[in-house]
XYZ file of C-alpha atoms in Angstrom:
278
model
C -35.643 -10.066 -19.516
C -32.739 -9.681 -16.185
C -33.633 -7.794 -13.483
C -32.707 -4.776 -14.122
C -33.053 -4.641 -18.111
C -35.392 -1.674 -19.151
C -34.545 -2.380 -22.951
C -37.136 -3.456 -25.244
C -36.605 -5.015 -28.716
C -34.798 -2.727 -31.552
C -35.053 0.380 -28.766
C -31.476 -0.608 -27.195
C -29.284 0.497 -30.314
C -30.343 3.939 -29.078
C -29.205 4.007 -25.947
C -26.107 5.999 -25.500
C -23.573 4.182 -23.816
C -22.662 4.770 -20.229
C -19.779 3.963 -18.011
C -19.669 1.756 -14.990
C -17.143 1.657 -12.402
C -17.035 -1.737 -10.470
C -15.082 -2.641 -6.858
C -13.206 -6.223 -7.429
C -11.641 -8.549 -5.361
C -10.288 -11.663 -6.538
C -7.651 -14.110 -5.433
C -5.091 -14.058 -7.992
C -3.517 -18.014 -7.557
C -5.200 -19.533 -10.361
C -4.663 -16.871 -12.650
C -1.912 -15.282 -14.966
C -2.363 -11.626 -13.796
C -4.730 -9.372 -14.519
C -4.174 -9.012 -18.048
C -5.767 -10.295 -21.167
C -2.854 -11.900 -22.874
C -2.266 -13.257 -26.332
C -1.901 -17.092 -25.916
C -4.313 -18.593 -23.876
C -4.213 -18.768 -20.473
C -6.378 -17.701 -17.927
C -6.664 -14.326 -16.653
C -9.088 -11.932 -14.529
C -9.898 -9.591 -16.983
C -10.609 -12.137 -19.266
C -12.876 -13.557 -16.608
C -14.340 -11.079 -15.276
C -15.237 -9.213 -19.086
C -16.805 -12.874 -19.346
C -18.942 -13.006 -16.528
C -20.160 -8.844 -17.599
C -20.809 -9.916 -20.906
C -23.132 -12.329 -19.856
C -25.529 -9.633 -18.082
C -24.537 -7.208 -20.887
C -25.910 -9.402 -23.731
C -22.984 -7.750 -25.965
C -18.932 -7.299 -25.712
C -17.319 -5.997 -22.797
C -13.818 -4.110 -22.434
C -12.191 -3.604 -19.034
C -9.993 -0.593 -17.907
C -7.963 -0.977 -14.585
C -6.661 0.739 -12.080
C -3.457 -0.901 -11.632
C -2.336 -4.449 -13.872
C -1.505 -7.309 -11.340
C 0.714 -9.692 -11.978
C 0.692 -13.991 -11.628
C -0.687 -15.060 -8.144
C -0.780 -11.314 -6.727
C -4.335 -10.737 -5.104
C -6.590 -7.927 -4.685
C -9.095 -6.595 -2.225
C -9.465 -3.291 -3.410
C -9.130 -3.438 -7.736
C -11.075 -0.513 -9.376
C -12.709 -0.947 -12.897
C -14.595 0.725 -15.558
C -16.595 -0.141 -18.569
C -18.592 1.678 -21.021
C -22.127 -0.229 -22.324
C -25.835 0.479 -24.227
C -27.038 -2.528 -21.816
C -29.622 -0.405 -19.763
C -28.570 -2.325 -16.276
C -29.520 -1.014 -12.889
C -26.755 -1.364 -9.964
C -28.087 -4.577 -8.456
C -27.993 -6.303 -12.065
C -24.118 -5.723 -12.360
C -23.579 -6.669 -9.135
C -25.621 -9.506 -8.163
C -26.085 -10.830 -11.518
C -22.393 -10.374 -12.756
C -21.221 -11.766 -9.196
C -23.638 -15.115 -10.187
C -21.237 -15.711 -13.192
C -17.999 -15.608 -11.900
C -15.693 -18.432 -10.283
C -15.803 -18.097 -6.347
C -12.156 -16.547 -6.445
C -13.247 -12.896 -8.491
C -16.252 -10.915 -7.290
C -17.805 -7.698 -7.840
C -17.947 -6.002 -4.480
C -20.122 -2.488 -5.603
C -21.586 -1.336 -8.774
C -21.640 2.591 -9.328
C -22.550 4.616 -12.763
C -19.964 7.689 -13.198
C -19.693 10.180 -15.264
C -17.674 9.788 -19.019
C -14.657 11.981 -18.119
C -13.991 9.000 -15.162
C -10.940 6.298 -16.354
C -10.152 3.787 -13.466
C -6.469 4.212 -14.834
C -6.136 7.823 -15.501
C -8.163 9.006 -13.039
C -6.623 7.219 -9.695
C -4.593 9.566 -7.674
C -2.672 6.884 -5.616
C -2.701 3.327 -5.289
C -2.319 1.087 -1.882
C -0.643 -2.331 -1.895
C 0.185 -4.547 1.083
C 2.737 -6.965 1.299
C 2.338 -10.126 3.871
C 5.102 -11.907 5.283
C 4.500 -15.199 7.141
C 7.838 -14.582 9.507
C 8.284 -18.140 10.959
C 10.165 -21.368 10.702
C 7.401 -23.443 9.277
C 5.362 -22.137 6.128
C 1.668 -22.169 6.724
C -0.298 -24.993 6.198
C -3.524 -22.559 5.253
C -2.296 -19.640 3.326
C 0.709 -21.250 0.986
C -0.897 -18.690 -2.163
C -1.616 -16.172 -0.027
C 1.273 -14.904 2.133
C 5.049 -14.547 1.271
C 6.887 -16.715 3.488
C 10.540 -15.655 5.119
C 12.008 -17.995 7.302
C 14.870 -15.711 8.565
C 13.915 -13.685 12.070
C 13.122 -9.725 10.533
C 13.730 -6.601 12.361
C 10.825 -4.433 11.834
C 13.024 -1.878 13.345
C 15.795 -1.978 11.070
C 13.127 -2.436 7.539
C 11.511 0.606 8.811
C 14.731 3.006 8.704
C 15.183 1.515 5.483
C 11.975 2.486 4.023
C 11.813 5.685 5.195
C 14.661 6.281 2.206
C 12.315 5.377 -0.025
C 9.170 7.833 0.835
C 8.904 10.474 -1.702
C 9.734 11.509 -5.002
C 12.589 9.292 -6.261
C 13.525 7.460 -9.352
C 12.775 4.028 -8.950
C 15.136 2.203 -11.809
C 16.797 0.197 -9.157
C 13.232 -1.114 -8.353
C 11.852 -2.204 -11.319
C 11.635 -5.276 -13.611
C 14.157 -4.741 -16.370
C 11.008 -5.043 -18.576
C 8.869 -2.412 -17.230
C 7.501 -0.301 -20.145
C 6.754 2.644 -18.167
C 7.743 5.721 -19.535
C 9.562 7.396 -16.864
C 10.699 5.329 -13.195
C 10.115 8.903 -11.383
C 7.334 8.136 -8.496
C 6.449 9.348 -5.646
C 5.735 7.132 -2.757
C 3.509 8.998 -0.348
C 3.876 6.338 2.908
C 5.724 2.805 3.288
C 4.869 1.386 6.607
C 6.295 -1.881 8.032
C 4.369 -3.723 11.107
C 4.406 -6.834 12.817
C 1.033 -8.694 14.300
C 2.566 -12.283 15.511
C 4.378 -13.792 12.853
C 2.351 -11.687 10.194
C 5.227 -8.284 9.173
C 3.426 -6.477 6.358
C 4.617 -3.512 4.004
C 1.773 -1.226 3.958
C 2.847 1.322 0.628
C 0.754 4.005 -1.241
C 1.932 5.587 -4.424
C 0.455 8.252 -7.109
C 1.494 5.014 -9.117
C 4.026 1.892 -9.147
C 6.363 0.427 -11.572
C 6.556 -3.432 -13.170
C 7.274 -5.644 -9.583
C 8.012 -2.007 -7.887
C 6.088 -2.838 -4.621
C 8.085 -7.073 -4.622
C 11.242 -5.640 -5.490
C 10.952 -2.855 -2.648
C 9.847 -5.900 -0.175
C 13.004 -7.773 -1.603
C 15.142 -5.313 -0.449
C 13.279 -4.689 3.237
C 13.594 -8.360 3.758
C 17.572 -8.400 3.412
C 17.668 -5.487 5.948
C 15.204 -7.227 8.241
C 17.142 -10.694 8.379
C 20.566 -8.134 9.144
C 22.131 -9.373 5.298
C 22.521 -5.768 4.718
C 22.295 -2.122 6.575
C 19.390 -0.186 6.478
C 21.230 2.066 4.131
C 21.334 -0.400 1.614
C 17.774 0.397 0.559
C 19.519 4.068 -0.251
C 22.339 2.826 -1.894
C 19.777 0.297 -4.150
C 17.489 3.707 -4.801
C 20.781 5.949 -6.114
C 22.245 3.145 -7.880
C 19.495 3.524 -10.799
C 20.826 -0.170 -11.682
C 18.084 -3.037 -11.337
C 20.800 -5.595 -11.115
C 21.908 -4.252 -7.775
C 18.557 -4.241 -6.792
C 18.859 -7.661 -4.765
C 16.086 -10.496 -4.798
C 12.343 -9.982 -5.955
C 9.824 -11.044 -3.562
C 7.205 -13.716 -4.412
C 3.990 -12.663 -5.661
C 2.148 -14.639 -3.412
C 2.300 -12.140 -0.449
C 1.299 -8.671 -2.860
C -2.480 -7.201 -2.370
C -3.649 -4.508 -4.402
C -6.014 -3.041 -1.359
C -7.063 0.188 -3.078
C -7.339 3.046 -5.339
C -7.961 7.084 -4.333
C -9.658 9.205 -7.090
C -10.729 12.544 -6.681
C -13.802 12.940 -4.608
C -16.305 14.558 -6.996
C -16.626 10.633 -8.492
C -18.265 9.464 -5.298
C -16.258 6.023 -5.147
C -16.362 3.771 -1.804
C -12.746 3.047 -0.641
C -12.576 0.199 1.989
C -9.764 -0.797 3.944
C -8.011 -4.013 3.309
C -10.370 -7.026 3.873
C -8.078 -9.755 4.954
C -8.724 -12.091 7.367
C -4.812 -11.535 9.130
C -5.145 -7.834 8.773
C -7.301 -5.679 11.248
C-alpha cells in the first residue's frame, strides 16, 4: 500500500472523487510545451499525468492554468485533477515528485473544493521575460535566458510599455494562429528592469494570448536597441495587424511565475524562484 493510501480492496470504487490542485515548476527545454499533443513527442502534461498516475493507480487528466509553449519554463504553473485514489498531501507530493524527470516537480499539494478549475478560476497570470543584454551569450543559461546582443534602453522600453497597460485589443500581439475567442485583455502591470546584464519584462494579465507575452518582448526589444520610438509599441497595439507586429522573441527567455485565484481557495503564490531574479 503508498503512504498515504487509506483504500482497501473493492472499497475504492466508492470513493467519490476529489480534486487536487498541484504547484509545478518545470524547465521547459526538453519539452514541446505544455500540451498533450497528437503525434508523439514529449510534453509536460503528458509527463507529469504520467508520473500522477503512478501514485494514483488509475488515469489521470490535467487542467492548467495557462498552456506553455516549446522551451518556455515555469516556476509558478497551477494544476488540478479530479481522482477516487484516497491520497494524503505528502503522497502527491513526495511520491509524485519521485516519478518525474529532474526538470518537472511538484512544488505543493492542496485538496480544493469541486467548483475550483486551475483555468477558469485564475484571475491573472504573471510571466517574466529574461534578457541576457551582452555581447557574448552565456555559457550557463543558453535554454534559459533570451539573449540580445544590441545595448537596450530600459528607459525608452519602459515608455513603451506603459502603452500597453490596460484594457486593449491585442491582435497586433498575437500568433496569427491563436484560437482565442476575443484578443481584448487587460494587462494589469508591464514592468521592465535591469540587474547587470539581466533586463527582464515583468507582465501580469487577467489572461494572455498565443506568444502575447514574446511578441510584446519583440516589440520592447526594437525600442530598447533605438530601431524604433517608443511609440511604436502604440502604433503596433492600434494597428490590430499581427504582421506589423515586428519580430517574436525566443521562447527560451519566457517564465510562467504565477497564477492569482480568488482567496477563499487558500492557494500559496510564491514569487519567481530564479536563481538571476531576487
Amino acid at each position: 500500500m503508498l503512504a498515504g493510501d487509506k483504500t482497501t480492496g473493492n472499497n475504492s470504487t466508492s470513493i467519490p472523487p476529489h480534486r487536487v490542485a498541484l504547484g509545478i515548476e518545470y524547465d521547459g527545454s526538453a519539452y514541446s510545451g505544455w500540451q498533450i499533443q497528437a503525434h508523439t513527442v514529449r510534453t509536460v502534461q503528458e509527463t507529469l499525468q504520467t508520473a500522477l498516475a503512478s501514485i494514483a493507480l488509475q488515469p489521470i487528466k490535467l487542467f492548467c492554468a495557462g498552456r506553455t509553449d516549446a522551451s518556455v519554463h515555469a516556476t509558478g504553473q497551477v494544476v488540478h485533477f479530479d481522482s477516487t485514489a484516497d491520497r494524503d498531501q505528502e503522497a502527491w507530493l513526495r511520491g509524485t515528485n519521485s516519478y518525474l524527470p529532474i526538470d518537472v516537480r511538484v512544488r505543493w499539494a492542496q485538496p480544493v473544493e469541486e467548483s475550483f478549475h486551475a483555468r477558469f478560476s485564475a484571475l491573472s497570470r504573471r510571466y517574466l521575460y529574461v534578457i541576457d543584454n551582452q555581447q557574448v551569450r552565456s555559457a550557463l543559461f543558453p535554454d534559459r535566458l533570451s539573449w540580445y546582443r544590441k545595448p537596450l534602453d530600459v528607459d525608452a522600453m519602459r515608455e513603451g510599455a506603459n502603452y500597453l497597460v490596460g484594457e486593449h485589443d491585442f491582435t497586433s500581439y498575437r500568433t496569427v494562429h491563436c484560437q482565442a475567442h476575443t484578443p481584448v485583455r487587460t494587462v494589469q502591470h508591464l514592468k521592465i528592469s535591469r540587474r547587470g546584464s539581466r533586463v527582464f519584462i515583468d507582465i501580469q494579465a487577467n489572461a494572455f494570448l498565443h506568444h502575447m507575452v514574446r511578441n510584446i518582448a519583440g516589440v520592447l526589444m526594437a525600442i530598447g536597441a533605438g530601431e524604433a520610438p517608443a511609440k511604436w509599441a502604440r502604433e503596433v497595439l492600434l494597428v490590430r495587424d499581427r504582421c506589423r507586429g515586428g519580430v517574436t522573441g525566443p521562447p527560451q527567455g519566457l517564465y510562467l511565475v504565477g497564477a492569482e485565484y480568488p482567496a477563499e481557495f487558500g492557494l500559496p503564490y510564491y514569487e519567481p524562484n530564479l536563481p538571476f531574479f531576487d
